[in-house]
PDB file of C-alpha atoms in Angstrom:
ATOM      1  CA  MET R 981     -18.163 -18.875  -8.332  1.00  0.00           C
ATOM      2  CA  ASN R 982     -17.786 -19.919  -4.401  1.00  0.00           C
ATOM      3  CA  LYS R 983     -16.164 -17.832  -1.835  1.00  0.00           C
ATOM      4  CA  GLU R 984     -12.843 -19.889  -1.928  1.00  0.00           C
ATOM      5  CA  THR R 985     -12.194 -19.419  -5.617  1.00  0.00           C
ATOM      6  CA  GLN R 986     -13.420 -15.864  -5.895  1.00  0.00           C
ATOM      7  CA  VAL R 987     -10.473 -13.355  -6.524  1.00  0.00           C
ATOM      8  CA  ARG R 988     -10.624  -9.673  -5.747  1.00  0.00           C
ATOM      9  CA  ARG R 989      -8.916  -7.332  -8.078  1.00  0.00           C
ATOM     10  CA  VAL R 990      -7.358  -4.768  -5.829  1.00  0.00           C
ATOM     11  CA  PRO R 991      -6.217  -1.703  -7.756  1.00  0.00           C
ATOM     12  CA  ARG R 992      -2.351  -0.960  -7.578  1.00  0.00           C
ATOM     13  CA  PHE R 993      -1.607   2.035  -5.712  1.00  0.00           C
ATOM     14  CA  HIS R 994       1.886   4.166  -6.255  1.00  0.00           C
ATOM     15  CA  ILE R 995       4.023   4.809  -3.267  1.00  0.00           C
ATOM     16  CA  ARG R 996       6.784   7.424  -3.416  1.00  0.00           C
ATOM     17  CA  GLY R 997       9.526   6.809  -1.023  1.00  0.00           C
ATOM     18  CA  VAL R 998      11.528   9.553   0.081  1.00  0.00           C
ATOM     19  CA  THR R 999      15.193   9.231  -0.412  1.00  0.00           C
ATOM     20  CA  GLY R1000      17.422  12.437   0.265  1.00  0.00           C
ATOM     21  CA  ALA R1001      15.585  15.250  -1.593  1.00  0.00           C
ATOM     22  CA  MET R1002      14.266  12.746  -4.205  1.00  0.00           C
ATOM     23  CA  THR R1003      11.169  10.714  -4.269  1.00  0.00           C
ATOM     24  CA  ILE R1004      11.302   7.272  -6.051  1.00  0.00           C
ATOM     25  CA  PRO R1005       7.908   6.044  -7.264  1.00  0.00           C
ATOM     26  CA  GLN R1006       7.027   2.350  -7.179  1.00  0.00           C
ATOM     27  CA  GLU R1007       4.148   0.473  -8.013  1.00  0.00           C
ATOM     28  CA  ALA R1008       2.432  -1.280  -4.945  1.00  0.00           C
ATOM     29  CA  GLU R1009       0.059  -4.121  -4.389  1.00  0.00           C
ATOM     30  CA  VAL R1010      -2.477  -3.418  -1.446  1.00  0.00           C
ATOM     31  CA  LEU R1011      -2.682  -6.248   0.855  1.00  0.00           C
ATOM     32  CA  ASP R1012      -4.588  -4.360   3.566  1.00  0.00           C
ATOM     33  CA  LEU R1013      -6.267  -0.834   3.866  1.00  0.00           C
ATOM     34  CA  SER R1014      -7.796   0.825   6.632  1.00  0.00           C
ATOM     35  CA  ALA R1015      -8.453   4.288   7.688  1.00  0.00           C
ATOM     36  CA  ARG R1016      -5.249   4.697   9.352  1.00  0.00           C
ATOM     37  CA  GLY R1017      -2.626   2.768   7.230  1.00  0.00           C
ATOM     38  CA  ALA R1018      -1.986   0.268   4.492  1.00  0.00           C
ATOM     39  CA  LEU R1019       0.018  -2.826   4.089  1.00  0.00           C
ATOM     40  CA  MET R1020       1.537  -3.028   0.505  1.00  0.00           C
ATOM     41  CA  GLU R1021       3.923  -5.176  -1.308  1.00  0.00           C
ATOM     42  CA  HIS R1022       6.221  -3.659  -3.682  1.00  0.00           C
ATOM     43  CA  GLN R1023       9.975  -3.819  -4.870  1.00  0.00           C
ATOM     44  CA  GLY R1024      12.590  -1.670  -3.131  1.00  0.00           C
ATOM     45  CA  MET R1025      12.908  -1.403   0.786  1.00  0.00           C
ATOM     46  CA  LEU R1026      11.564   1.705   2.430  1.00  0.00           C
ATOM     47  CA  ARG R1027      13.408   2.767   5.781  1.00  0.00           C
ATOM     48  CA  VAL R1028      11.330   2.610   8.871  1.00  0.00           C
ATOM     49  CA  ASP R1029      10.317   6.194  10.241  1.00  0.00           C
ATOM     50  CA  ALA R1030      10.674   7.402   6.576  1.00  0.00           C
ATOM     51  CA  PRO R1031       8.097   9.719   5.271  1.00  0.00           C
ATOM     52  CA  CYS R1032       6.538   8.719   2.026  1.00  0.00           C
ATOM     53  CA  PHE R1033       3.596   9.315  -0.174  1.00  0.00           C
ATOM     54  CA  LEU R1034       0.961   7.126  -1.392  1.00  0.00           C
ATOM     55  CA  ASP R1035      -1.006   7.939  -4.616  1.00  0.00           C
ATOM     56  CA  LEU R1036      -4.637   6.338  -4.709  1.00  0.00           C
ATOM     57  CA  PRO R1037      -5.953   6.062  -8.135  1.00  0.00           C
ATOM     58  CA  THR R1038      -9.199   7.988  -8.368  1.00  0.00           C
ATOM     59  CA  PRO R1039     -11.200   9.299 -11.267  1.00  0.00           C
ATOM     60  CA  GLY R1040      -9.204  12.289 -12.577  1.00  0.00           C
ATOM     61  CA  GLU R1041      -6.085  13.146 -10.570  1.00  0.00           C
ATOM     62  CA  PRO R1042      -4.808  10.646  -7.806  1.00  0.00           C
ATOM     63  CA  VAL R1043      -5.206  11.736  -4.352  1.00  0.00           C
ATOM     64  CA  THR R1044      -1.765  11.946  -2.652  1.00  0.00           C
ATOM     65  CA  ILE R1045      -1.599  10.948   1.207  1.00  0.00           C
ATOM     66  CA  ARG R1046       1.457  11.665   3.259  1.00  0.00           C
ATOM     67  CA  CYS R1047       2.613   8.672   5.259  1.00  0.00           C
ATOM     68  CA  ARG R1048       5.282   7.350   7.554  1.00  0.00           C
ATOM     69  CA  VAL R1049       6.866   3.944   7.089  1.00  0.00           C
ATOM     70  CA  VAL R1050       6.033   1.821  10.089  1.00  0.00           C
ATOM     71  CA  HIS R1051       7.936  -1.296   8.962  1.00  0.00           C
ATOM     72  CA  SER R1052       9.429  -2.785   5.726  1.00  0.00           C
ATOM     73  CA  ARG R1053      10.662  -6.251   5.332  1.00  0.00           C
ATOM     74  CA  VAL R1054      11.275  -8.707   2.654  1.00  0.00           C
ATOM     75  CA  SER R1055       8.242 -10.624   1.599  1.00  0.00           C
ATOM     76  CA  HIS R1056       9.883 -12.795  -1.185  1.00  0.00           C
ATOM     77  CA  ARG R1057      12.447 -13.429  -3.833  1.00  0.00           C
ATOM     78  CA  GLU R1058      11.588 -14.197  -7.386  1.00  0.00           C
ATOM     79  CA  PRO R1059      13.862 -16.599  -9.076  1.00  0.00           C
ATOM     80  CA  ASP R1060      15.689 -14.044 -10.850  1.00  0.00           C
ATOM     81  CA  GLY R1061      16.759 -12.500  -7.589  1.00  0.00           C
ATOM     82  CA  VAL R1062      14.302  -9.842  -7.639  1.00  0.00           C
ATOM     83  CA  LEU R1063      13.047  -8.839  -3.962  1.00  0.00           C
ATOM     84  CA  TYR R1064       9.677  -7.911  -3.021  1.00  0.00           C
ATOM     85  CA  TYR R1065       9.099  -5.909   0.213  1.00  0.00           C
ATOM     86  CA  GLN R1066       5.862  -5.842   2.533  1.00  0.00           C
ATOM     87  CA  THR R1067       5.805  -2.226   3.806  1.00  0.00           C
ATOM     88  CA  GLY R1068       3.291  -0.960   6.400  1.00  0.00           C
ATOM     89  CA  VAL R1069       2.527   2.745   6.277  1.00  0.00           C
ATOM     90  CA  GLU R1070       0.612   5.039   8.749  1.00  0.00           C
ATOM     91  CA  PHE R1071      -1.318   7.965   7.072  1.00  0.00           C
ATOM     92  CA  LEU R1072      -0.522  11.291   8.285  1.00  0.00           C
ATOM     93  CA  ASP R1073      -2.629  14.590   8.051  1.00  0.00           C
ATOM     94  CA  LEU R1074      -5.471  13.045   5.798  1.00  0.00           C
ATOM     95  CA  THR R1075      -7.463  15.661   4.190  1.00  0.00           C
ATOM     96  CA  PRO R1076     -11.108  15.441   3.819  1.00  0.00           C
ATOM     97  CA  GLU R1077     -10.620  14.311   0.127  1.00  0.00           C
ATOM     98  CA  ALA R1078      -8.099  11.711   0.983  1.00  0.00           C
ATOM     99  CA  GLU R1079     -10.224  10.266   3.926  1.00  0.00           C
ATOM    100  CA  HIS R1080     -13.236   9.962   1.397  1.00  0.00           C
ATOM    101  CA  ALA R1081     -10.854   8.280  -1.034  1.00  0.00           C
ATOM    102  CA  VAL R1082      -9.647   5.821   1.563  1.00  0.00           C
ATOM    103  CA  GLU R1083     -13.191   5.065   2.776  1.00  0.00           C
ATOM    104  CA  ALA R1084     -14.513   4.428  -0.876  1.00  0.00           C
ATOM    105  CA  PHE R1085     -11.530   2.024  -1.655  1.00  0.00           C
ATOM    106  CA  ILE R1086     -12.487   0.040   1.623  1.00  0.00           C
ATOM    107  CA  ARG R1087     -16.184  -0.164   0.754  1.00  0.00           C
ATOM    108  CA  SER R1088     -15.465  -1.357  -2.684  1.00  0.00           C
ATOM    109  CA  TYR R1089     -12.703  -3.837  -2.173  1.00  0.00           C
ATOM    110  CA  GLY R1090     -12.889  -4.641   1.584  1.00  0.00           C
ATOM    111  CA  ALA R1091      -9.469  -5.563   3.314  1.00  0.00           C
ATOM    112  CA  ARG R1092      -7.485  -8.680   2.305  1.00  0.00           C
ATOM    113  CA  LYS R1093      -6.541 -10.786   5.189  1.00  0.00           C
ATOM    114  CA  ASP R1094      -4.622 -13.463   3.450  1.00  0.00           C
ATOM    115  CA  TYR R1095      -1.157 -12.160   4.569  1.00  0.00           C
ATOM    116  CA  GLU R1096       0.959 -13.545   7.453  1.00  0.00           C
ATOM    117  CA  SER R1097       2.240 -10.260   8.994  1.00  0.00           C
ATOM    118  CA  GLY R1098      -0.592  -9.506  10.984  1.00  0.00           C
ATOM    119  CA  GLY R1099      -1.541  -6.084   9.685  1.00  0.00           C
ATOM    120  CA  LEU R1100      -0.066  -2.807  10.645  1.00  0.00           C
TER     121      LEU R1100
END
């Protein structure tokens, strides 16, 4: 399989947006991941500067990272009208465990650069 046809399977993360006193979980496809933040695509807009949580799937319990929404905008609309958003988040207060988990994902999957927003 050549490089052009090779497809990487990036795991889906869960992002929990904070709305008032509630957190609303959403599944998110990771478009780009760095030691400082992530760019994801998901349903449901998140307000800029709002706190949120990103749950990284790891063996055992997921690792939760506290984040801040840097941007969130419409990515595309499905034929049935469902909107998808691209959201960039900045990691806040990474614990050593979370830092190691992020580094492991970056080593395992690399960063996808096939998006138009230019990253975080």
